[in-house]
Coordinates of N, CA, C and O in Angstrom, one line a residue:
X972 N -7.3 -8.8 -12.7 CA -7.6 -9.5 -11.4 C -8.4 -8.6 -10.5 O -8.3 -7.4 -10.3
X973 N -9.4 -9.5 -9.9 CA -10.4 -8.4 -9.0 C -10.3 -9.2 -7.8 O -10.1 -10.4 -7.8
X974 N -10.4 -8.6 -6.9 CA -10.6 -8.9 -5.4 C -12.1 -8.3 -4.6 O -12.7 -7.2 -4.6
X975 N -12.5 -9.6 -3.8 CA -13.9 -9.3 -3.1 C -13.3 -8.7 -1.8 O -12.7 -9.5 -1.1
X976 N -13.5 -7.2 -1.4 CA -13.0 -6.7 0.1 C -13.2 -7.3 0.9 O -12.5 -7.1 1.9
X977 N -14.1 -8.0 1.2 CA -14.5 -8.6 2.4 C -13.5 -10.0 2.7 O -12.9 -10.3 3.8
X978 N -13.6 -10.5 1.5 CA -12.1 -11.9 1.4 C -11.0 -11.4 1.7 O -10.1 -12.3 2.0
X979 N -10.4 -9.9 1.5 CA -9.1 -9.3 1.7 C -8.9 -9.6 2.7 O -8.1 -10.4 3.3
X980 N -10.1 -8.5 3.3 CA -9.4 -8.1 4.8 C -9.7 -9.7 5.8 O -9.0 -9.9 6.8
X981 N -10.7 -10.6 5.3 CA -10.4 -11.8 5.8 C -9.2 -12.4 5.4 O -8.4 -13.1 6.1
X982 N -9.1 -12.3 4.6 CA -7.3 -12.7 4.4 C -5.9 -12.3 5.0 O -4.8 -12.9 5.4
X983 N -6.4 -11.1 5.0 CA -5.2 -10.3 6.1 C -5.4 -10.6 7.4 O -4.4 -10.9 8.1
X984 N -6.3 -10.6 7.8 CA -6.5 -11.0 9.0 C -6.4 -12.0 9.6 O -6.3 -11.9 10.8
X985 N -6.4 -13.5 8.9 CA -6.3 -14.6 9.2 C -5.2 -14.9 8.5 O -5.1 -16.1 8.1
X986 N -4.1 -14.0 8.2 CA -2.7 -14.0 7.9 C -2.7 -14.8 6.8 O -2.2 -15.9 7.1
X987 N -3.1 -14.8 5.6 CA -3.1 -16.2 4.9 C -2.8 -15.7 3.3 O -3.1 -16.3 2.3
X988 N -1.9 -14.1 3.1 CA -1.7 -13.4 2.1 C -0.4 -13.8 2.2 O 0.2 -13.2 3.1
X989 N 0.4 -14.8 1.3 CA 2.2 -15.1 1.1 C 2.7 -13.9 1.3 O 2.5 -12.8 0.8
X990 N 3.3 -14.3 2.3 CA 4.9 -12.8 1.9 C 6.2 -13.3 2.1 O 6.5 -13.9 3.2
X991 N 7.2 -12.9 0.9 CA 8.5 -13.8 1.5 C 9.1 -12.8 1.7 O 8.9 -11.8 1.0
X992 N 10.0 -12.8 2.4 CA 11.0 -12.0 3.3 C 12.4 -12.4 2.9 O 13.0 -13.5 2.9
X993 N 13.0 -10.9 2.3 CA 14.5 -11.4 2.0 C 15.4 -10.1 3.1 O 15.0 -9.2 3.9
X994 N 16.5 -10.4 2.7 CA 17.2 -9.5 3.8 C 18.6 -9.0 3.0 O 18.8 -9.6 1.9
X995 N 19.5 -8.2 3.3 CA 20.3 -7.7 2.7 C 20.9 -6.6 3.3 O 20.1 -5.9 3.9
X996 N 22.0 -6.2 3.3 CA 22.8 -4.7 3.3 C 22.9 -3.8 2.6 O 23.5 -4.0 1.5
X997 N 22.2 -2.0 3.0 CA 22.4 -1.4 2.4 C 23.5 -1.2 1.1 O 23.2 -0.8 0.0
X998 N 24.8 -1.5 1.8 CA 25.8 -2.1 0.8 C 25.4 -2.8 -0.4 O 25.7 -2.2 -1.5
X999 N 24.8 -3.8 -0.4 CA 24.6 -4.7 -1.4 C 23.4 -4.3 -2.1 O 23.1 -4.6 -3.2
X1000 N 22.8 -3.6 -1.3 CA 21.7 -2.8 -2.4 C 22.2 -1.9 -3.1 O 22.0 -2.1 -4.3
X1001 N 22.9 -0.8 -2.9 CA 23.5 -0.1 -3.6 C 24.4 -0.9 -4.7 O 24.6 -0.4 -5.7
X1002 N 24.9 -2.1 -4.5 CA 25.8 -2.2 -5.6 C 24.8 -2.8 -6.5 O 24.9 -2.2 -7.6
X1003 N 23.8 -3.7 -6.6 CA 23.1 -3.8 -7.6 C 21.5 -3.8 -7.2 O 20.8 -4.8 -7.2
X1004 N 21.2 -3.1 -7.0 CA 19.2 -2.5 -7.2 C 18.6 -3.3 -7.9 O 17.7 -3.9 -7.3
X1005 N 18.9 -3.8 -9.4 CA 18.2 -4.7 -10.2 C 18.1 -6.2 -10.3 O 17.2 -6.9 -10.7
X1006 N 19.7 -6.6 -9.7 CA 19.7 -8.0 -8.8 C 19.2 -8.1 -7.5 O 18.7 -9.2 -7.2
X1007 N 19.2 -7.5 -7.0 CA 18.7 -7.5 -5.1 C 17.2 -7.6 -5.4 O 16.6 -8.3 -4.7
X1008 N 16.5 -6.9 -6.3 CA 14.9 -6.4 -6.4 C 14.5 -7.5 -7.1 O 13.4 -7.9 -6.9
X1009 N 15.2 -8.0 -7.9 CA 14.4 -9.4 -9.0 C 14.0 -10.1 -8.2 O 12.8 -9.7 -8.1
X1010 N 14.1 -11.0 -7.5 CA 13.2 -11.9 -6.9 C 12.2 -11.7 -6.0 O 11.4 -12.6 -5.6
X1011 N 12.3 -10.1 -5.5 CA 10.9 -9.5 -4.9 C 9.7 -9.7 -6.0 O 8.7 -10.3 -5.9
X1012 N 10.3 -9.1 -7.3 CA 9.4 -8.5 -8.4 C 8.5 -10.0 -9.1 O 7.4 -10.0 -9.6
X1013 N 9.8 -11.3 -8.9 CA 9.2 -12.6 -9.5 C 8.6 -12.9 -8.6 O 7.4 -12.9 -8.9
X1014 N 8.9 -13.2 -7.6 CA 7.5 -13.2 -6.4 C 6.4 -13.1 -6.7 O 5.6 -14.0 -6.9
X1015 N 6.4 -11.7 -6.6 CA 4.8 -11.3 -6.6 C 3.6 -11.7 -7.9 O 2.4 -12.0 -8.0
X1016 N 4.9 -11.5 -9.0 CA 4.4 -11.7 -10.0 C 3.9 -12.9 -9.8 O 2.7 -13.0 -9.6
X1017 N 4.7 -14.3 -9.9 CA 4.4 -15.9 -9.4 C 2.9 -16.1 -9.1 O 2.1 -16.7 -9.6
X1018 N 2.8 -15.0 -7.6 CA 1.4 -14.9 -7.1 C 0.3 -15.0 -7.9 O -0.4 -15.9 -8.0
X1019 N 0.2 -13.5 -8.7 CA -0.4 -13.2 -9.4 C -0.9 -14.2 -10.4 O -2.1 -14.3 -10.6
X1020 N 0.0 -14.9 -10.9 CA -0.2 -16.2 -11.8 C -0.8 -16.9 -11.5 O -1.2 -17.8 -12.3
X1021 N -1.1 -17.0 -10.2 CA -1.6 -18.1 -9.5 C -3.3 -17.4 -9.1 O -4.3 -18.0 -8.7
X1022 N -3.2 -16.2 -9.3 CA -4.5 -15.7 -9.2 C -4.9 -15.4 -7.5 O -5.9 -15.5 -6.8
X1023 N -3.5 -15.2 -7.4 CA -3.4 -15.2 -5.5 C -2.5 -13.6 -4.9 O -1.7 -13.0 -5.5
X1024 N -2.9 -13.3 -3.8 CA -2.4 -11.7 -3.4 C -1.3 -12.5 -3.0 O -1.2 -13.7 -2.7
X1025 N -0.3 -11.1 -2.9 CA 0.9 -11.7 -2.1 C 2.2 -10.5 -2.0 O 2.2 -9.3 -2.5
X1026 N 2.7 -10.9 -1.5 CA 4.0 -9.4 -1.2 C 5.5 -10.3 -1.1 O 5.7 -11.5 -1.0
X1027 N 6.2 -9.4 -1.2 CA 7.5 -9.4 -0.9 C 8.0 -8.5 0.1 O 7.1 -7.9 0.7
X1028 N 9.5 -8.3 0.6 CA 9.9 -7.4 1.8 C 11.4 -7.9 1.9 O 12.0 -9.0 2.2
X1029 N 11.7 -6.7 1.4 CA 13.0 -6.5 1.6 C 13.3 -5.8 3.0 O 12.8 -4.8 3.5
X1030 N 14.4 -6.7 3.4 CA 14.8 -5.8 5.4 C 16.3 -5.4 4.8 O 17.2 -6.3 4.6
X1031 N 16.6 -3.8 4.6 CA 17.6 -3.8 4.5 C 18.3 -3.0 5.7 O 18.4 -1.8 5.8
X1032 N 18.9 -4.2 6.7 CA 19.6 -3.4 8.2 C 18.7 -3.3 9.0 O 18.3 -4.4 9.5
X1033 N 18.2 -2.1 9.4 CA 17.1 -1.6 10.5 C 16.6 -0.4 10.0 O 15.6 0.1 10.4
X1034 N 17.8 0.4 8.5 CA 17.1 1.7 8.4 C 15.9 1.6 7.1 O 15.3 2.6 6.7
X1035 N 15.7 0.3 6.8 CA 14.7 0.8 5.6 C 14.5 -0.9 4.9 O 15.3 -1.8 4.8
X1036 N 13.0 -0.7 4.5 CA 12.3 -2.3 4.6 C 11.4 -1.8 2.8 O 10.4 -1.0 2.5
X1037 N 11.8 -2.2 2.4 CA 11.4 -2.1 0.6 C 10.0 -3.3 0.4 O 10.3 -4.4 0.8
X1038 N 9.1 -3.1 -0.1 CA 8.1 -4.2 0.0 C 7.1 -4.1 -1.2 O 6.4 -3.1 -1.0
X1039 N 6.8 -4.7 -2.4 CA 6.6 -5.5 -3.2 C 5.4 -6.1 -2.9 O 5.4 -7.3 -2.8
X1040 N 3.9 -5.3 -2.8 CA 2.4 -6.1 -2.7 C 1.5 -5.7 -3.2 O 1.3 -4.6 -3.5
X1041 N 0.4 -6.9 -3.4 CA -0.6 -6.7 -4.2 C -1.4 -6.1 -2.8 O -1.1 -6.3 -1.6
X1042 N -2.8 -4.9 -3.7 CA -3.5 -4.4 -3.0 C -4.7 -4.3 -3.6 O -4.7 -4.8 -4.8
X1043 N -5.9 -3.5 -3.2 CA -7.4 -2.9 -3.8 C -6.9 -1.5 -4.2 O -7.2 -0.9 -5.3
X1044 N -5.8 -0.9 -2.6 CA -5.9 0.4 -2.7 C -5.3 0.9 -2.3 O -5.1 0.3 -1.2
X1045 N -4.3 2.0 -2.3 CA -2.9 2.8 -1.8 C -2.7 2.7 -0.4 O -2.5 3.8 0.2
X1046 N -2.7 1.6 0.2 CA -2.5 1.2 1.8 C -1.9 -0.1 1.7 O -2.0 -0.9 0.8
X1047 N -1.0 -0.2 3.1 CA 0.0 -0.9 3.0 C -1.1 -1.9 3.7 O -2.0 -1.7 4.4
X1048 N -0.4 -3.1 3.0 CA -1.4 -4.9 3.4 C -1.2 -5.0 5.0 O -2.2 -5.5 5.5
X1049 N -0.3 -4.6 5.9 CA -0.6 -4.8 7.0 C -1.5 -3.9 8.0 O -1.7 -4.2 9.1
X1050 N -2.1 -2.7 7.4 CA -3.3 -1.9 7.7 C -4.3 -2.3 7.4 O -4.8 -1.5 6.6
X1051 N -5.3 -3.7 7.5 CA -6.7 -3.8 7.7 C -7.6 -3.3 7.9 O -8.5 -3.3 7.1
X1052 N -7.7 -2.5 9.2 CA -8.9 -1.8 9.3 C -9.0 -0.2 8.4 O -10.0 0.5 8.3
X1053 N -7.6 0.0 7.9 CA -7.7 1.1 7.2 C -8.4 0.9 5.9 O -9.2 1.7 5.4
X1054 N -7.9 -0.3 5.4 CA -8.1 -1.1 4.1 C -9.6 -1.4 4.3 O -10.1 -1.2 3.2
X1055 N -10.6 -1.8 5.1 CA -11.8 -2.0 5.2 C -12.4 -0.6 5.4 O -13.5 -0.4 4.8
X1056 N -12.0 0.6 6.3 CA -12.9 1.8 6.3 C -12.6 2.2 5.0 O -13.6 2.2 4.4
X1057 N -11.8 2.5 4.5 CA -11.5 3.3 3.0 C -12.3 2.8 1.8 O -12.6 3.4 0.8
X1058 N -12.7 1.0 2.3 CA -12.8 0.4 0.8 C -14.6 0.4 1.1 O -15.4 0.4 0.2
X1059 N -14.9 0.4 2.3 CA -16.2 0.0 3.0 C -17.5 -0.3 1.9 O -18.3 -1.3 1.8
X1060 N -17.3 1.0 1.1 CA -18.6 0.8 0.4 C -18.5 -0.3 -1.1 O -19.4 -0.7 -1.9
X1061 N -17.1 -0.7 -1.2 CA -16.8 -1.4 -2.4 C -17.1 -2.8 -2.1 O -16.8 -3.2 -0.9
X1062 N -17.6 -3.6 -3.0 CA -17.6 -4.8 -2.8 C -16.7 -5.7 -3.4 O -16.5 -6.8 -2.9
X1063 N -15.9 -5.3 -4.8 CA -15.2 -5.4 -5.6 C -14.4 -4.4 -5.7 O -14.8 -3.3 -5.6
X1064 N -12.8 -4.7 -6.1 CA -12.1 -3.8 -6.6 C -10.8 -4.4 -7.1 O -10.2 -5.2 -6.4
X1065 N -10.3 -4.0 -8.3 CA -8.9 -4.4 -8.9 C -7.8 -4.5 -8.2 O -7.4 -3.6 -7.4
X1066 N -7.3 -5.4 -8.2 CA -6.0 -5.5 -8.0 C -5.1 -4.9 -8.6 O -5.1 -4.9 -9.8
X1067 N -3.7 -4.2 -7.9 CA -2.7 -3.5 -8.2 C -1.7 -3.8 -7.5 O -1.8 -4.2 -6.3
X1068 N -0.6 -3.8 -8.0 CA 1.0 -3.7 -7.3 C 1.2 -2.5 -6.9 O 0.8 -1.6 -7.5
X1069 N 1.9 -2.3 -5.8 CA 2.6 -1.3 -5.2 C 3.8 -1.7 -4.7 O 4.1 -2.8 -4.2
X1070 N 4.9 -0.5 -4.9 CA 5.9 -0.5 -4.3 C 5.7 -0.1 -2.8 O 4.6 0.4 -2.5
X1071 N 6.6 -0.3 -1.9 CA 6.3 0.3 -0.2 C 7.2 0.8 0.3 O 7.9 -0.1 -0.1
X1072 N 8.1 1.7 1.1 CA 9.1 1.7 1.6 C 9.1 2.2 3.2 O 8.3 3.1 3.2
X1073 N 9.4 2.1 4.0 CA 9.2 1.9 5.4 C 11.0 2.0 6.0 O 12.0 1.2 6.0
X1074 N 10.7 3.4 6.6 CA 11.8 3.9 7.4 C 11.6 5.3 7.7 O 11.1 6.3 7.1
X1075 N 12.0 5.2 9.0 CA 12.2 6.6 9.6 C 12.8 7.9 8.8 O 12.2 9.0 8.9
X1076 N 13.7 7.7 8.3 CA 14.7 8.1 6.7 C 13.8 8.5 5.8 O 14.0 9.6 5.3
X1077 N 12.9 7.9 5.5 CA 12.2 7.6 4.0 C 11.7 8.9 3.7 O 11.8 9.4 2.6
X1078 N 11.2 9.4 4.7 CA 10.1 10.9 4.5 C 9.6 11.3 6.2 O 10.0 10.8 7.3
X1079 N 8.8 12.4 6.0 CA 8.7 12.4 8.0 C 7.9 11.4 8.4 O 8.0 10.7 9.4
X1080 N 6.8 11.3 7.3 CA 5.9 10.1 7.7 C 6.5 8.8 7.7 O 5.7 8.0 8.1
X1081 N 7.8 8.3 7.4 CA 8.4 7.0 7.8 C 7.5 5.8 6.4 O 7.7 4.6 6.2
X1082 N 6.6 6.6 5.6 CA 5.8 5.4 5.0 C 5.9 6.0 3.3 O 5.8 7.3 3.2
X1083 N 6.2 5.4 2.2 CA 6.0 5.7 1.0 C 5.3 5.0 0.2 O 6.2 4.2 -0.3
X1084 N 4.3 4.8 -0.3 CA 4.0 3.6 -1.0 C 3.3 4.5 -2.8 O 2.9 5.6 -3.0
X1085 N 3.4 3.8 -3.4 CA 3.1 4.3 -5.0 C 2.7 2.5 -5.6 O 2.9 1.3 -5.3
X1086 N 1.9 3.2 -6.6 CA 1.0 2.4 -7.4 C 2.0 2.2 -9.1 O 2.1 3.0 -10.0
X1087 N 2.6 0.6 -9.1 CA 3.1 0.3 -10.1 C 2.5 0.2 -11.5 O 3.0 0.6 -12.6
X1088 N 1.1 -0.8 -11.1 CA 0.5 -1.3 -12.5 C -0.4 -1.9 -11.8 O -0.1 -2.2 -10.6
X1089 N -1.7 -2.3 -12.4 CA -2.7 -3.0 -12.2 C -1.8 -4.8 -12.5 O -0.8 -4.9 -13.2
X1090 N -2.5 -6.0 -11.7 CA -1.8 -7.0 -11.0 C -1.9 -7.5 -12.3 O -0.9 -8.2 -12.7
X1091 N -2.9 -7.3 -13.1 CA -2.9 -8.5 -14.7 C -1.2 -7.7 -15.6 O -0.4 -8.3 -16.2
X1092 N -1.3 -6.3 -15.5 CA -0.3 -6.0 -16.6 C 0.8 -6.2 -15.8 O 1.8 -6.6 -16.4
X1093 N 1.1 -6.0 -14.2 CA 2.1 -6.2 -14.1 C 2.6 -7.5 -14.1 O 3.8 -7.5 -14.4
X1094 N 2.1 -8.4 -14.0 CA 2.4 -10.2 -14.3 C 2.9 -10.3 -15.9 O 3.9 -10.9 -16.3
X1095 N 2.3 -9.6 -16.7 CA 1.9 -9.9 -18.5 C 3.1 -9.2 -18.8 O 3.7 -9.6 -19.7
X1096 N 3.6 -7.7 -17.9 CA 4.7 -7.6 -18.6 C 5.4 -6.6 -17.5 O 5.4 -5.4 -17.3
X1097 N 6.0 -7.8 -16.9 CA 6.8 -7.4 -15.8 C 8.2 -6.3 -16.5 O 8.4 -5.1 -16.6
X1098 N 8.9 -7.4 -17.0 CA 10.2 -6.5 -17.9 C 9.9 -5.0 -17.9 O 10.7 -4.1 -17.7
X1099 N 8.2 -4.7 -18.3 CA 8.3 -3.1 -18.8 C 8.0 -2.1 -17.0 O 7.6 -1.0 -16.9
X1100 N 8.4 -2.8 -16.2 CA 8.0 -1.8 -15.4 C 9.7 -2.0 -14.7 O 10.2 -0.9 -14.3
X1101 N 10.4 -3.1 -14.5 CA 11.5 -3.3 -14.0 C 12.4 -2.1 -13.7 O 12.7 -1.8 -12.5
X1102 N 12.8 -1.5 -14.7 CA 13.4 0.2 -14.2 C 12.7 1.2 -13.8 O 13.4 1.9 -13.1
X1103 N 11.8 1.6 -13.9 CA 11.0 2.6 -12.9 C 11.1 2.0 -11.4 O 11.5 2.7 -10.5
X1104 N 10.6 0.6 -11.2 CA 10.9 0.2 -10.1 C 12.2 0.0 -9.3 O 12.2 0.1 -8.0
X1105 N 13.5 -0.2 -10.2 CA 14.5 0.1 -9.5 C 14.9 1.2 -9.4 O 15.5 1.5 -8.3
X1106 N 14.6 2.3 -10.5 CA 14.7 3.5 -10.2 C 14.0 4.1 -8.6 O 14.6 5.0 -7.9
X1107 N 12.8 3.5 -8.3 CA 11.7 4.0 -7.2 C 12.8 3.9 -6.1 O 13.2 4.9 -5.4
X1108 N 13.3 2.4 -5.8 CA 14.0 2.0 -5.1 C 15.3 3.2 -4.5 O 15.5 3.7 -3.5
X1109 N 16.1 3.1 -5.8 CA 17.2 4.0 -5.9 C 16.7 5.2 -5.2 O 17.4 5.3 -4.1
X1110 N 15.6 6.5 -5.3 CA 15.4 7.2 -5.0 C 14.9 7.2 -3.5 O 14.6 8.2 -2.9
X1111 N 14.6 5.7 -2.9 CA 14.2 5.5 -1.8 C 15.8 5.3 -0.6 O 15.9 5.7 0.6
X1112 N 16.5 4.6 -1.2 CA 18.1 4.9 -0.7 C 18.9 6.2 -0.1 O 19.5 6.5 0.9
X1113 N 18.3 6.9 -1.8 CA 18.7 8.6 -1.6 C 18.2 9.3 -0.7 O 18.6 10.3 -0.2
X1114 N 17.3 8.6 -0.5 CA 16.3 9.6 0.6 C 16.9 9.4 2.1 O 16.9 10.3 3.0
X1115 N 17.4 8.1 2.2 CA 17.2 7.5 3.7 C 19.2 8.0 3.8 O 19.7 8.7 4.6
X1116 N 19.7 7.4 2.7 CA 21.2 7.8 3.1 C 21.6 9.9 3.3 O 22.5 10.6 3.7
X1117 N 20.3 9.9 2.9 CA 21.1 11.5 2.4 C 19.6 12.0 3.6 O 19.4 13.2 3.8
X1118 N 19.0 11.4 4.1 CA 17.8 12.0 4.9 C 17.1 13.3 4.8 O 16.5 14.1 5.7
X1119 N 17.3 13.3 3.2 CA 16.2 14.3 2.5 C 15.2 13.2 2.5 O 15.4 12.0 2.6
X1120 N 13.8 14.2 2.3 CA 12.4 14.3 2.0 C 12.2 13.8 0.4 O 12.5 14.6 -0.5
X1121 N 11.6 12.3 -0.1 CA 11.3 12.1 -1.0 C 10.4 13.3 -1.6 O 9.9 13.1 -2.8

């Protein structure tokens, strides 16, 4: 899957990139990571099938927001202008999944994001990425409950 930067950041910008929003308690993340995260992970994937960007976002409480999106490039979809100076000279560029995580907790910078799989393999074979990604998750928990430094 490739994306034209100029249609991104017009996409972001005219808000028109799906994102569904689920919610939850740390509690209930902790007891199952791989039930709570599945339907972020079918989400996005969905998108992708459709040949469409899109994200997920988990709100868990107030201390920590887990998020599931397609990108060009290791920046979170709601930074545009970062996503246009960084990509500037590109006219084209692949699509990838990223994980995101967002809290004060998470690290000092409050932001973590990592690169899952390019958007075609992660749709084609979602299953093989499912535990690294709950793992990611898990370690993003540890971080915020225990307010060590990922």
């Amino acid at each position: 899957m490739k994306q034209n930067i100029a249609d991104l950041i017009d996409q972001i910008n005219n808000e028109k990139i799906t994102v569904k929003v689920f919610e939850t308690t740390m509690a209930k993340l902790k007891k199952d990571v791989a039930k709570t995260m599945q339907p972020l992970y079918d989400f996005v994937s969905d998108q992708i099938g459709k040949n469409q960007l899109g994200g997920a976002q988990l709100l868990v409480g107030e201390a920590l927001a887990i998020r599931v999106e397609t990108n060009v490039v290791n920046l979170p979809l709601d930074e545009p202008a970062r996503i246009e100076k960084f990509m500037s000279d590109e006219e084209e560029a692949g699509v990838n999944v990223y994980l995101v995580a967002v809290g004060e907790k998470v690290n000092q910078s409050g932001l973590r994001i990592d690169v899952v799989a390019n958007a075609d393999e992660f749709h084609e074979h979602l299953t093989n990425y499912e535990t690294e990604m709950n793992d990611w998750v898990q370690a993003k928990i540890d971080a915020v409950e225990g307010n060590t430094e990922d």
